[in-house]
Amino acid sequence: MQTPIRNFEESKPITASVMTPFNVNCYDVIQDLVLYFTNSGAAATRANALSSIDRVVCLINGMSVVDAKLSQIDDLAKYLSTSANKGGSNMTAPTIPCFSLNLGRMLYNAGFLRDEFAWRCGKQGETDPSKKISSLVVQVYAGSTVTGVTDVSLYSLRKRVEAEWNDSYIQFNNNVISYNSVGQSQVNTLPKNSGDLFLCGFSYNGGTGVISEGETLVNNTNVSRAVASAANTYFNALYGFGTAPTGSFVHMWTDGTPNSGLFVSDVTSELSVRTTFTTAPTSSYDLAVVKVHNCPAVLKDIVNGDSFVSLSSPKA
C-alpha cells in the first residue's frame, strides 16, 4: 500500500556561522525533504529564514543533490508556484517558512514523472550498495547574523513502498561565475556527465549587473538565440512558469513535458550558456542549474524521439 507519509525527522538549534547537519533515515521512497524554520517554538517568518540562512546542501551517497543558497531555493519555488498543480501561492507564502529540497522534480507537470525522481532507498535487506541509499545528509549553513530563527526541523514526505535505488535524481547546484565586465559572459564549463539532462539555469545579476539577454549554444548551434530578458519572461510564462528573480535571466531548456530537455550526450563539442550584461556585475554572478543526473532510459528515449509527441500521436 503506497500510503503517503509525512514524517517529522528531527529538530536542531540554529547558531550564527555554524553548519547544522542532519542524517536522514533511509527507508521506503522519499518524495521530498522539507526544512521548517522556527523562532522559540513558533513559526519563523520566511523573510527571517532567508536572511539568516546562507546555503543548504543535500548529499545522497556522498553525491550533491542540492548545493544552493536558500534564497535560490526560494526563487525556484516562486518560479514553480504559478499554477495550483505545482503548489500554488502557499508554497512561497511569507507565513510559511518551509523549503523543499527535491523541488526540481516539480518542473514536470505529470505526477508519474515527479515520482520518477523521488529517492528510492532500496529494499529491506539489500546488500548491493548500488541498489540502495546508504547515506542521506542535509547540511544547513547559517549566516554570520541570525535574526528571528532559533531552530530548524526536518520533515520527510515518503511513500510506504520499497524500491531499488536507480541513481537518477534532479540536482539543483549553484555555480559562481567570475565576471565583472559589460558584454556577453560565456559559460562553457558547467559540470556535466554523459547521462545528464539539463532543465533550466538561473543567471543572477551579480548584485550590480543589468542583464539584457541570454542564449544557449550546443555544438555551435543556437538552442536559443539573443532572447531579450522581457521577452524571455513572457515565453516562460506561456509554459506556466512564474516570475524570474528580480534582475535575473532564466535559461529554460524544458517546457515541463516529458519530451523536452537538453541532453549532455548530444554535446559533442560545446555547451555554452551565455548571458549579456549592459551593466557589469561587481565581481561575479551566480548560475544556478537544475538538471537530471543519470536520466532514466525511458525518459531519454522520449526526449530523443524523432516523432512529435501529441494527443494524436502519443509516445509517452
PDB file of N, CA and C in Angstrom, residues 233-308:
ATOM      1  N   THR A 233      10.834  36.362 -20.183  1.00  0.00           N
ATOM      2  CA  THR A 233       9.866  36.246 -19.088  1.00  0.00           C
ATOM      3  C   THR A 233       8.498  35.854 -19.625  1.00  0.00           C
ATOM      4  N   TYR A 234       8.099  36.459 -20.736  1.00  0.00           N
ATOM      5  CA  TYR A 234       6.799  36.155 -21.336  1.00  0.00           C
ATOM      6  C   TYR A 234       6.774  34.729 -21.876  1.00  0.00           C
ATOM      7  N   PHE A 235       7.844  34.314 -22.561  1.00  0.00           N
ATOM      8  CA  PHE A 235       7.896  32.962 -23.121  1.00  0.00           C
ATOM      9  C   PHE A 235       7.768  31.917 -22.008  1.00  0.00           C
ATOM     10  N   ASN A 236       8.481  32.116 -20.912  1.00  0.00           N
ATOM     11  CA  ASN A 236       8.419  31.160 -19.806  1.00  0.00           C
ATOM     12  C   ASN A 236       7.040  31.125 -19.167  1.00  0.00           C
ATOM     13  N   ALA A 237       6.378  32.288 -19.106  1.00  0.00           N
ATOM     14  CA  ALA A 237       5.020  32.342 -18.563  1.00  0.00           C
ATOM     15  C   ALA A 237       4.039  31.567 -19.432  1.00  0.00           C
ATOM     16  N   LEU A 238       4.277  31.539 -20.749  1.00  0.00           N
ATOM     17  CA  LEU A 238       3.406  30.783 -21.647  1.00  0.00           C
ATOM     18  C   LEU A 238       3.386  29.303 -21.297  1.00  0.00           C
ATOM     19  N   TYR A 239       4.480  28.815 -20.734  1.00  0.00           N
ATOM     20  CA  TYR A 239       4.573  27.407 -20.345  1.00  0.00           C
ATOM     21  C   TYR A 239       4.149  27.184 -18.902  1.00  0.00           C
ATOM     22  N   GLY A 240       3.609  28.232 -18.262  1.00  0.00           N
ATOM     23  CA  GLY A 240       3.063  28.076 -16.919  1.00  0.00           C
ATOM     24  C   GLY A 240       4.035  28.347 -15.802  1.00  0.00           C
ATOM     25  N   PHE A 241       5.223  28.893 -16.129  1.00  0.00           N
ATOM     26  CA  PHE A 241       6.192  29.183 -15.090  1.00  0.00           C
ATOM     27  C   PHE A 241       6.007  30.606 -14.582  1.00  0.00           C
ATOM     28  N   GLY A 242       6.520  30.862 -13.380  1.00  0.00           N
ATOM     29  CA  GLY A 242       6.288  32.135 -12.719  1.00  0.00           C
ATOM     30  C   GLY A 242       7.314  33.194 -13.095  1.00  0.00           C
ATOM     31  N   THR A 243       7.426  34.187 -12.236  1.00  0.00           N
ATOM     32  CA  THR A 243       8.304  35.323 -12.476  1.00  0.00           C
ATOM     33  C   THR A 243       9.730  34.985 -12.085  1.00  0.00           C
ATOM     34  N   ALA A 244      10.668  35.382 -12.925  1.00  0.00           N
ATOM     35  CA  ALA A 244      12.077  35.170 -12.621  1.00  0.00           C
ATOM     36  C   ALA A 244      12.494  36.074 -11.465  1.00  0.00           C
ATOM     37  N   PRO A 245      13.514  35.659 -10.693  1.00  0.00           N
ATOM     38  CA  PRO A 245      14.027  36.540  -9.640  1.00  0.00           C
ATOM     39  C   PRO A 245      14.404  37.905 -10.214  1.00  0.00           C
ATOM     40  N   THR A 246      14.221  38.947  -9.441  1.00  0.00           N
ATOM     41  CA  THR A 246      14.492  40.306  -9.900  1.00  0.00           C
ATOM     42  C   THR A 246      15.912  40.429 -10.452  1.00  0.00           C
ATOM     43  N   GLY A 247      16.007  40.941 -11.682  1.00  0.00           N
ATOM     44  CA  GLY A 247      17.304  41.174 -12.297  1.00  0.00           C
ATOM     45  C   GLY A 247      17.956  39.959 -12.912  1.00  0.00           C
ATOM     46  N   SER A 248      17.290  38.806 -12.886  1.00  0.00           N
ATOM     47  CA  SER A 248      17.891  37.566 -13.386  1.00  0.00           C
ATOM     48  C   SER A 248      17.394  37.228 -14.791  1.00  0.00           C
ATOM     49  N   PHE A 249      17.974  36.180 -15.355  1.00  0.00           N
ATOM     50  CA  PHE A 249      17.534  35.631 -16.634  1.00  0.00           C
ATOM     51  C   PHE A 249      17.461  34.119 -16.467  1.00  0.00           C
ATOM     52  N   VAL A 250      16.291  33.532 -16.761  1.00  0.00           N
ATOM     53  CA  VAL A 250      16.121  32.081 -16.619  1.00  0.00           C
ATOM     54  C   VAL A 250      16.255  31.424 -17.985  1.00  0.00           C
ATOM     55  N   HIS A 251      17.330  30.669 -18.153  1.00  0.00           N
ATOM     56  CA  HIS A 251      17.530  29.885 -19.370  1.00  0.00           C
ATOM     57  C   HIS A 251      16.683  28.616 -19.240  1.00  0.00           C
ATOM     58  N   MET A 252      15.660  28.465 -20.078  1.00  0.00           N
ATOM     59  CA  MET A 252      14.784  27.300 -19.995  1.00  0.00           C
ATOM     60  C   MET A 252      15.102  26.316 -21.110  1.00  0.00           C
ATOM     61  N   TRP A 253      15.363  25.066 -20.721  1.00  0.00           N
ATOM     62  CA  TRP A 253      15.624  24.008 -21.700  1.00  0.00           C
ATOM     63  C   TRP A 253      14.547  22.932 -21.640  1.00  0.00           C
ATOM     64  N   THR A 254      13.505  23.165 -20.852  1.00  0.00           N
ATOM     65  CA  THR A 254      12.350  22.277 -20.812  1.00  0.00           C
ATOM     66  C   THR A 254      11.085  23.117 -20.811  1.00  0.00           C
ATOM     67  N   ASP A 255       9.993  22.532 -21.286  1.00  0.00           N
ATOM     68  CA  ASP A 255       8.697  23.217 -21.203  1.00  0.00           C
ATOM     69  C   ASP A 255       7.774  22.508 -20.218  1.00  0.00           C
ATOM     70  N   GLY A 256       8.331  21.586 -19.425  1.00  0.00           N
ATOM     71  CA  GLY A 256       7.548  20.875 -18.421  1.00  0.00           C
ATOM     72  C   GLY A 256       6.978  19.560 -18.908  1.00  0.00           C
ATOM     73  N   THR A 257       7.154  19.254 -20.195  1.00  0.00           N
ATOM     74  CA  THR A 257       6.658  17.996 -20.741  1.00  0.00           C
ATOM     75  C   THR A 257       7.757  16.939 -20.698  1.00  0.00           C
ATOM     76  N   PRO A 258       7.408  15.649 -20.771  1.00  0.00           N
ATOM     77  CA  PRO A 258       8.423  14.600 -20.702  1.00  0.00           C
ATOM     78  C   PRO A 258       9.390  14.610 -21.883  1.00  0.00           C
ATOM     79  N   ASN A 259       8.977  15.185 -23.014  1.00  0.00           N
ATOM     80  CA  ASN A 259       9.801  15.110 -24.226  1.00  0.00           C
ATOM     81  C   ASN A 259      10.608  16.383 -24.450  1.00  0.00           C
ATOM     82  N   SER A 260      11.065  17.028 -23.365  1.00  0.00           N
ATOM     83  CA  SER A 260      11.870  18.233 -23.529  1.00  0.00           C
ATOM     84  C   SER A 260      13.039  18.218 -22.559  1.00  0.00           C
ATOM     85  N   GLY A 261      14.095  18.925 -22.926  1.00  0.00           N
ATOM     86  CA  GLY A 261      15.304  18.987 -22.120  1.00  0.00           C
ATOM     87  C   GLY A 261      16.519  19.035 -23.028  1.00  0.00           C
ATOM     88  N   LEU A 262      17.672  19.239 -22.427  1.00  0.00           N
ATOM     89  CA  LEU A 262      18.920  19.374 -23.180  1.00  0.00           C
ATOM     90  C   LEU A 262      19.885  18.293 -22.721  1.00  0.00           C
ATOM     91  N   PHE A 263      20.127  17.304 -23.581  1.00  0.00           N
ATOM     92  CA  PHE A 263      20.947  16.161 -23.220  1.00  0.00           C
ATOM     93  C   PHE A 263      22.430  16.438 -23.399  1.00  0.00           C
ATOM     94  N   VAL A 264      23.206  16.085 -22.378  1.00  0.00           N
ATOM     95  CA  VAL A 264      24.655  16.202 -22.477  1.00  0.00           C
ATOM     96  C   VAL A 264      25.202  15.264 -23.543  1.00  0.00           C
ATOM     97  N   SER A 265      24.560  14.123 -23.731  1.00  0.00           N
ATOM     98  CA  SER A 265      25.040  13.179 -24.751  1.00  0.00           C
ATOM     99  C   SER A 265      24.960  13.756 -26.158  1.00  0.00           C
ATOM    100  N   ASP A 266      24.149  14.818 -26.333  1.00  0.00           N
ATOM    101  CA  ASP A 266      24.077  15.486 -27.632  1.00  0.00           C
ATOM    102  C   ASP A 266      25.195  16.491 -27.825  1.00  0.00           C
ATOM    103  N   VAL A 267      25.934  16.780 -26.751  1.00  0.00           N
ATOM    104  CA  VAL A 267      27.002  17.778 -26.815  1.00  0.00           C
ATOM    105  C   VAL A 267      28.287  17.093 -27.257  1.00  0.00           C
ATOM    106  N   THR A 268      28.697  17.353 -28.485  1.00  0.00           N
ATOM    107  CA  THR A 268      29.929  16.766 -29.000  1.00  0.00           C
ATOM    108  C   THR A 268      31.102  17.729 -28.945  1.00  0.00           C
ATOM    109  N   SER A 269      30.827  19.036 -28.949  1.00  0.00           N
ATOM    110  CA  SER A 269      31.921  19.999 -28.899  1.00  0.00           C
ATOM    111  C   SER A 269      31.773  21.017 -27.778  1.00  0.00           C
ATOM    112  N   GLU A 270      30.540  21.545 -27.566  1.00  0.00           N
ATOM    113  CA  GLU A 270      30.398  22.545 -26.520  1.00  0.00           C
ATOM    114  C   GLU A 270      28.949  22.668 -26.056  1.00  0.00           C
ATOM    115  N   LEU A 271      28.816  23.054 -24.799  1.00  0.00           N
ATOM    116  CA  LEU A 271      27.563  23.541 -24.241  1.00  0.00           C
ATOM    117  C   LEU A 271      27.883  24.914 -23.682  1.00  0.00           C
ATOM    118  N   SER A 272      27.348  25.949 -24.299  1.00  0.00           N
ATOM    119  CA  SER A 272      27.685  27.318 -23.934  1.00  0.00           C
ATOM    120  C   SER A 272      26.433  28.074 -23.510  1.00  0.00           C
ATOM    121  N   VAL A 273      26.394  28.461 -22.222  1.00  0.00           N
ATOM    122  CA  VAL A 273      25.276  29.236 -21.677  1.00  0.00           C
ATOM    123  C   VAL A 273      25.746  30.688 -21.593  1.00  0.00           C
ATOM    124  N   ARG A 274      25.063  31.578 -22.317  1.00  0.00           N
ATOM    125  CA  ARG A 274      25.561  32.941 -22.492  1.00  0.00           C
ATOM    126  C   ARG A 274      24.573  33.968 -21.933  1.00  0.00           C
ATOM    127  N   THR A 275      25.104  34.898 -21.173  1.00  0.00           N
ATOM    128  CA  THR A 275      24.309  35.949 -20.546  1.00  0.00           C
ATOM    129  C   THR A 275      24.958  37.290 -20.872  1.00  0.00           C
ATOM    130  N   THR A 276      24.171  38.221 -21.395  1.00  0.00           N
ATOM    131  CA  THR A 276      24.699  39.528 -21.800  1.00  0.00           C
ATOM    132  C   THR A 276      24.357  40.585 -20.754  1.00  0.00           C
ATOM    133  N   PHE A 277      25.391  41.305 -20.314  1.00  0.00           N
ATOM    134  CA  PHE A 277      25.250  42.359 -19.314  1.00  0.00           C
ATOM    135  C   PHE A 277      25.465  43.721 -19.961  1.00  0.00           C
ATOM    136  N   THR A 278      24.525  44.632 -19.758  1.00  0.00           N
ATOM    137  CA  THR A 278      24.719  46.026 -20.184  1.00  0.00           C
ATOM    138  C   THR A 278      25.327  46.860 -19.068  1.00  0.00           C
ATOM    139  N   THR A 279      25.208  46.379 -17.841  1.00  0.00           N
ATOM    140  CA  THR A 279      25.929  46.928 -16.695  1.00  0.00           C
ATOM    141  C   THR A 279      26.629  45.761 -16.006  1.00  0.00           C
ATOM    142  N   ALA A 280      27.885  45.941 -15.661  1.00  0.00           N
ATOM    143  CA  ALA A 280      28.702  44.826 -15.191  1.00  0.00           C
ATOM    144  C   ALA A 280      28.340  44.373 -13.780  1.00  0.00           C
ATOM    145  N   PRO A 281      28.443  43.074 -13.499  1.00  0.00           N
ATOM    146  CA  PRO A 281      28.357  42.593 -12.117  1.00  0.00           C
ATOM    147  C   PRO A 281      29.549  43.119 -11.312  1.00  0.00           C
ATOM    148  N   THR A 282      29.428  43.087  -9.998  1.00  0.00           N
ATOM    149  CA  THR A 282      30.508  43.602  -9.152  1.00  0.00           C
ATOM    150  C   THR A 282      31.803  42.837  -9.367  1.00  0.00           C
ATOM    151  N   SER A 283      31.749  41.516  -9.233  1.00  0.00           N
ATOM    152  CA  SER A 283      32.949  40.700  -9.450  1.00  0.00           C
ATOM    153  C   SER A 283      32.625  39.327 -10.017  1.00  0.00           C
ATOM    154  N   SER A 284      31.388  38.888  -9.804  1.00  0.00           N
ATOM    155  CA  SER A 284      30.960  37.565 -10.264  1.00  0.00           C
ATOM    156  C   SER A 284      29.441  37.526 -10.248  1.00  0.00           C
ATOM    157  N   TYR A 285      28.885  36.424 -10.784  1.00  0.00           N
ATOM    158  CA  TYR A 285      27.441  36.219 -10.694  1.00  0.00           C
ATOM    159  C   TYR A 285      27.161  34.727 -10.521  1.00  0.00           C
ATOM    160  N   ASP A 286      25.986  34.418 -10.018  1.00  0.00           N
ATOM    161  CA  ASP A 286      25.589  33.034  -9.784  1.00  0.00           C
ATOM    162  C   ASP A 286      24.833  32.488 -10.988  1.00  0.00           C
ATOM    163  N   LEU A 287      25.109  31.240 -11.322  1.00  0.00           N
ATOM    164  CA  LEU A 287      24.349  30.499 -12.331  1.00  0.00           C
ATOM    165  C   LEU A 287      23.899  29.199 -11.670  1.00  0.00           C
ATOM    166  N   ALA A 288      22.649  29.186 -11.217  1.00  0.00           N
ATOM    167  CA  ALA A 288      22.094  28.030 -10.501  1.00  0.00           C
ATOM    168  C   ALA A 288      21.354  27.143 -11.489  1.00  0.00           C
ATOM    169  N   VAL A 289      21.765  25.884 -11.588  1.00  0.00           N
ATOM    170  CA  VAL A 289      21.305  24.990 -12.655  1.00  0.00           C
ATOM    171  C   VAL A 289      20.504  23.822 -12.093  1.00  0.00           C
ATOM    172  N   VAL A 290      19.375  23.535 -12.747  1.00  0.00           N
ATOM    173  CA  VAL A 290      18.567  22.353 -12.438  1.00  0.00           C
ATOM    174  C   VAL A 290      18.771  21.346 -13.567  1.00  0.00           C
ATOM    175  N   LYS A 291      19.156  20.122 -13.215  1.00  0.00           N
ATOM    176  CA  LYS A 291      19.359  19.092 -14.235  1.00  0.00           C
ATOM    177  C   LYS A 291      19.059  17.717 -13.663  1.00  0.00           C
ATOM    178  N   VAL A 292      18.783  16.784 -14.552  1.00  0.00           N
ATOM    179  CA  VAL A 292      18.600  15.385 -14.175  1.00  0.00           C
ATOM    180  C   VAL A 292      19.958  14.703 -14.233  1.00  0.00           C
ATOM    181  N   HIS A 293      20.335  14.079 -13.147  1.00  0.00           N
ATOM    182  CA  HIS A 293      21.549  13.270 -13.141  1.00  0.00           C
ATOM    183  C   HIS A 293      21.187  11.836 -13.520  1.00  0.00           C
ATOM    184  N   ASN A 294      21.912  11.284 -14.481  1.00  0.00           N
ATOM    185  CA  ASN A 294      21.695   9.892 -14.905  1.00  0.00           C
ATOM    186  C   ASN A 294      20.240   9.678 -15.311  1.00  0.00           C
ATOM    187  N   CYS A 295      19.843  10.363 -16.367  1.00  0.00           N
ATOM    188  CA  CYS A 295      18.454  10.346 -16.829  1.00  0.00           C
ATOM    189  C   CYS A 295      17.967   8.917 -17.090  1.00  0.00           C
ATOM    190  N   PRO A 296      16.782   8.552 -16.572  1.00  0.00           N
ATOM    191  CA  PRO A 296      16.251   7.200 -16.805  1.00  0.00           C
ATOM    192  C   PRO A 296      16.103   6.923 -18.297  1.00  0.00           C
ATOM    193  N   ALA A 297      16.336   5.674 -18.684  1.00  0.00           N
ATOM    194  CA  ALA A 297      16.329   5.298 -20.095  1.00  0.00           C
ATOM    195  C   ALA A 297      14.991   5.603 -20.765  1.00  0.00           C
ATOM    196  N   VAL A 298      13.888   5.379 -20.062  1.00  0.00           N
ATOM    197  CA  VAL A 298      12.572   5.606 -20.677  1.00  0.00           C
ATOM    198  C   VAL A 298      12.373   7.081 -20.994  1.00  0.00           C
ATOM    199  N   LEU A 299      12.839   7.972 -20.114  1.00  0.00           N
ATOM    200  CA  LEU A 299      12.716   9.404 -20.370  1.00  0.00           C
ATOM    201  C   LEU A 299      13.672   9.837 -21.474  1.00  0.00           C
ATOM    202  N   LYS A 300      14.852   9.263 -21.474  1.00  0.00           N
ATOM    203  CA  LYS A 300      15.831   9.582 -22.523  1.00  0.00           C
ATOM    204  C   LYS A 300      15.294   9.220 -23.894  1.00  0.00           C
ATOM    205  N   ASP A 301      14.614   8.083 -24.001  1.00  0.00           N
ATOM    206  CA  ASP A 301      14.044   7.664 -25.284  1.00  0.00           C
ATOM    207  C   ASP A 301      12.977   8.643 -25.760  1.00  0.00           C
ATOM    208  N   ILE A 302      12.187   9.172 -24.805  1.00  0.00           N
ATOM    209  CA  ILE A 302      11.135  10.127 -25.170  1.00  0.00           C
ATOM    210  C   ILE A 302      11.741  11.429 -25.661  1.00  0.00           C
ATOM    211  N   VAL A 303      12.740  11.936 -24.934  1.00  0.00           N
ATOM    212  CA  VAL A 303      13.370  13.202 -25.313  1.00  0.00           C
ATOM    213  C   VAL A 303      14.079  13.086 -26.652  1.00  0.00           C
ATOM    214  N   ASN A 304      14.720  11.940 -26.885  1.00  0.00           N
ATOM    215  CA  ASN A 304      15.487  11.744 -28.126  1.00  0.00           C
ATOM    216  C   ASN A 304      14.643  11.272 -29.295  1.00  0.00           C
ATOM    217  N   GLY A 305      13.342  11.049 -29.073  1.00  0.00           N
ATOM    218  CA  GLY A 305      12.482  10.534 -30.138  1.00  0.00           C
ATOM    219  C   GLY A 305      12.372  11.492 -31.313  1.00  0.00           C
ATOM    220  N   ASP A 306      12.232  10.934 -32.497  1.00  0.00           N
ATOM    221  CA  ASP A 306      12.122  11.737 -33.714  1.00  0.00           C
ATOM    222  C   ASP A 306      10.690  12.170 -33.999  1.00  0.00           C
ATOM    223  N   SER A 307       9.713  11.547 -33.351  1.00  0.00           N
ATOM    224  CA  SER A 307       8.313  11.847 -33.633  1.00  0.00           C
ATOM    225  C   SER A 307       7.789  12.908 -32.697  1.00  0.00           C
ATOM    226  N   PHE A 308       6.974  13.800 -33.227  1.00  0.00           N
ATOM    227  CA  PHE A 308       6.306  14.816 -32.415  1.00  0.00           C
ATOM    228  C   PHE A 308       5.303  14.144 -31.499  1.00  0.00           C
TER     229      PHE A 308
END
